[in-house]
Amino acid sequence: MEKYVPKCIDFVLEGVTDDTITTPLQQTIPFTNLNMATQLCTLLEVMLGDGKQVGTPQGLEATFIFCVVGSIGASIVQCPSCKDRDRFDKFLKVNVFAKILVPTVDTVRSTWLLNTLLQAGKAVLFVGESGTAKTVVIQKYFSTLPAQNWLILSMNFSSRTTSMDVQITIEDSVEKRTKDTYGPPVGRKMIVYVDDLNMPKVDTYGTQQPIAMLKLFVERSGIYDRGKDLNWKNIKDGQFVGAMGRPGGARNPVDPRFISLFSVFEIQFPADSSLAHIYNSILDAHARILSPQIQSFVKTITEMTLGLYAFIVEKLPPTPSRFHYIFNLRDLSRIFEGLTLSTPDKFKTVPEIVRLWRNECLRIFFDRLINEKDKEIVTTKLEEIVTERLQEMPGATEQILKNLILFADYRHCLHETVPRLYEDLGNFDFIKPHIENVLDDYNITNKKMNLVMFEDALEHLTRIHRLMPLPQGNALLVGVGGSGKKSLSKLGAFAAGCRIFEIVLTRGYNEEAFREDLRILCGILGVENKAVVFLFTDAHVVEEGFLELINNMLTSGMVLALFKEEEKDAMITQVRDAVVASGVLDTKENCWQYFINRCPSNLHITLAMSPVGDTLRTRCRNFPGMVSSFPKLPSVVHLQKNSVISRRRCDHVCWSHGSLISLHPECGIRRANSAHQVRHAQELLGLHRYRTSLTKRRALNLAQCKRLDGGLSKIAQAKVEVAQMQLTHQSIHVITFSFLLVTVAEAKIVVDAKTSECNALLEVISKNTEVVVAKQNIAQEKQKSLSTESEIIQRQKVEAEVALAEALPALEAAAEALNNLKKEEITEIRSFAKPNVYVQKVCECVVILRGFKDVPWRGAKQMMADNRFLQTLLEFDKDSITEKQMRPLREYFRDPNMTVAMC
């Protein structure tokens, strides 16, 4: 009753969930909580009354849920514009493993103390070892606070956290109220929660700067503005809650003056009885869907898990070389989270569920171990526990302890319509075709990866893929170069339906560029709502500050103060429709919280690091979030062997690689002052180059062999053809000789006839030659006469040119005189009965040039009587004078007195 009824009624009537306030569900008619309870009781009475029996607890709970839906959810409206029944159905089904908190005496006491002190306005500090549920208790309490009244600001410290980081985060969450007063939005109070409080490093002066800044904030309720004027900022309505581990290792002692400001409580590791109650409750609730045989074995599985956990914590404590051997409640929770992935159709018997339990224990504990001795301790204890607990079940021990153990849900990952169920995949022969199909699909849409799916690769891929579908499933993959960390992570993410996100290093890449990439990543996670695997390798650590941001993402799911105010507004605008569709009031705070919640739920961080040197140990000590998930890829290269010849070659390669590793007992890890390091990437690159060179050499040798064989074949063929030609030549020689004799006789007759014809032709040619010589003599004489005439013509030409040069001035003078001649002067000349003799001769010359027949003075007078006489003289074409006209003119000019002056 308490599990379903109060929460469902609050959700329907008020829209209240565990940590948010949403829009109340729409009802067809008003329905009060009393009506709902009455209708629920009526349905229960009808279905369970009159002595009706329900055989199993699962059946009873199913009946009760049916009655809840038919009473509390009966009046909810479902239509195209309002899908509130879908919201109610989703509300009933939601059960996030990471948010499960089974109440115990310790958690109830801690929650009561936290609530009481915060209500009184006091600061609270929880101190305890990692995994004692400090953070879970605090976060669970925060989820019960009304969101409209409280603003929760969570942050995690690391060794690189600075006071400026803390101040920026606080300033980013408050608003200005008056001149120097700031605070959360009006009507709300702010709780600043800091986890791993004692992680910041101690500076030269023995101070932890973030702690010093927080001391000022908690003690005086304000901080200084770090601008130019250092103005004081009063921060109202703020409270402080902290959590940290005991000092030691990377955790530093905290200033006692700062601790004095808190109410401090030591959080102890839960007692065995509490742990048994917690995990037995979780597994028992899930086992209700499984068979009765498995349900009765739930308590035994819980006891087996706690026994194995206690043994490992005792036998495998952390050391400097095994710094990551930190086992706590998170690891226990991961085991039970894996058990809750079981389904009725895949796990029907106790041996099947116990084999799943063994797989989860191996993945959580065994994959973290770094040497064979530690692995032997764990496997021996597992065999001992299984043998002891299942000795009464014949054949169960052999089934459970079968060494090849592969559990995953990628069997049908390429078929979207087929449910993905977590199951035992059997052996490598079964999963190899599925993985190769996944690889082929990956290569179609992504940069091609040439991977050989050998057994170790298949096993590592299965381990990595197991984490991808889990909420906040993060992994730290440790292995030397070439062990397949990046390739298998990409393939595992593709099989899980996740996108791969990697940063691209460029010249000058710094923390601001990294933050910009993280903003892009958060856009994919929160706005596009896509599952993403963020692959981050040690090559990407340009600055150690990058790991500070990664640590924040691993611990809190978000980098604080990553977005500026205008960038926040852009994100809020893009998720507003999704917020409305989910039934939540689309206020600015609710939209931003919706975005913040989406990011960690879609994010899977995979860190691929190398174990070489002390860098990894130092980083894990400074950034504790990096050790949250730690499956390690062994430094092994295993080659497939397909034949006797390939087996020998593979054995030789493995021997040569092992001989190199034997130079360094620490499996190829670089020693101090050592110039050698065995890296699988280099080994594989060398093998690739050798194979390429071998292929080219074989092709060259084959081409040369073919060329030599072709040459020898041609020589043999030529030898046969020469022998045949010799035989043929001998036969032809005799026939040819006889034929030539006949041919010569016939040719002689033809030659004689041709000789006679040639002699006759010679006689004709001789006669023609005499004629040609005579004509040639005539031509030469003609050429001589023409040369003489040409000289005469040339001389006359020169004389003519001289005469022309002399006549041109006279011509020009005549033309000028003609232009000056007036009509009155013409009339005067025409009136003479007998003019001057030379005037008359000039006029007669004009008559001749004009072509008149009557030449004497009478004809001249008639010519001058023409009104256009002067015009015709001006237009007269002097170049058209003919030789006929020139002959009589010469007679006139024989007179020596015929000059211009006389005329």
PDB file of C-alpha atoms in Angstrom, residues 872-881 885:
ATOM      1  CA  THR A 872      34.118  72.543-117.476  1.00  0.00           C
ATOM      2  CA  LEU A 873      37.700  73.785-117.478  1.00  0.00           C
ATOM      3  CA  LEU A 874      37.879  73.334-113.727  1.00  0.00           C
ATOM      4  CA  GLU A 875      36.364  69.869-113.922  1.00  0.00           C
ATOM      5  CA  PHE A 876      38.463  68.795-116.946  1.00  0.00           C
ATOM      6  CA  ASP A 877      40.156  65.401-116.428  1.00  0.00           C
ATOM      7  CA  LYS A 878      43.735  66.072-117.448  1.00  0.00           C
ATOM      8  CA  ASP A 879      44.692  62.431-116.905  1.00  0.00           C
ATOM      9  CA  SER A 880      42.332  61.276-119.683  1.00  0.00           C
ATOM     10  CA  ILE A 881      44.181  63.126-122.526  1.00  0.00           C
ATOM     11  CA  GLN A 885      44.813  64.718-128.834  1.00  0.00           C
TER      12      GLN A 885
END
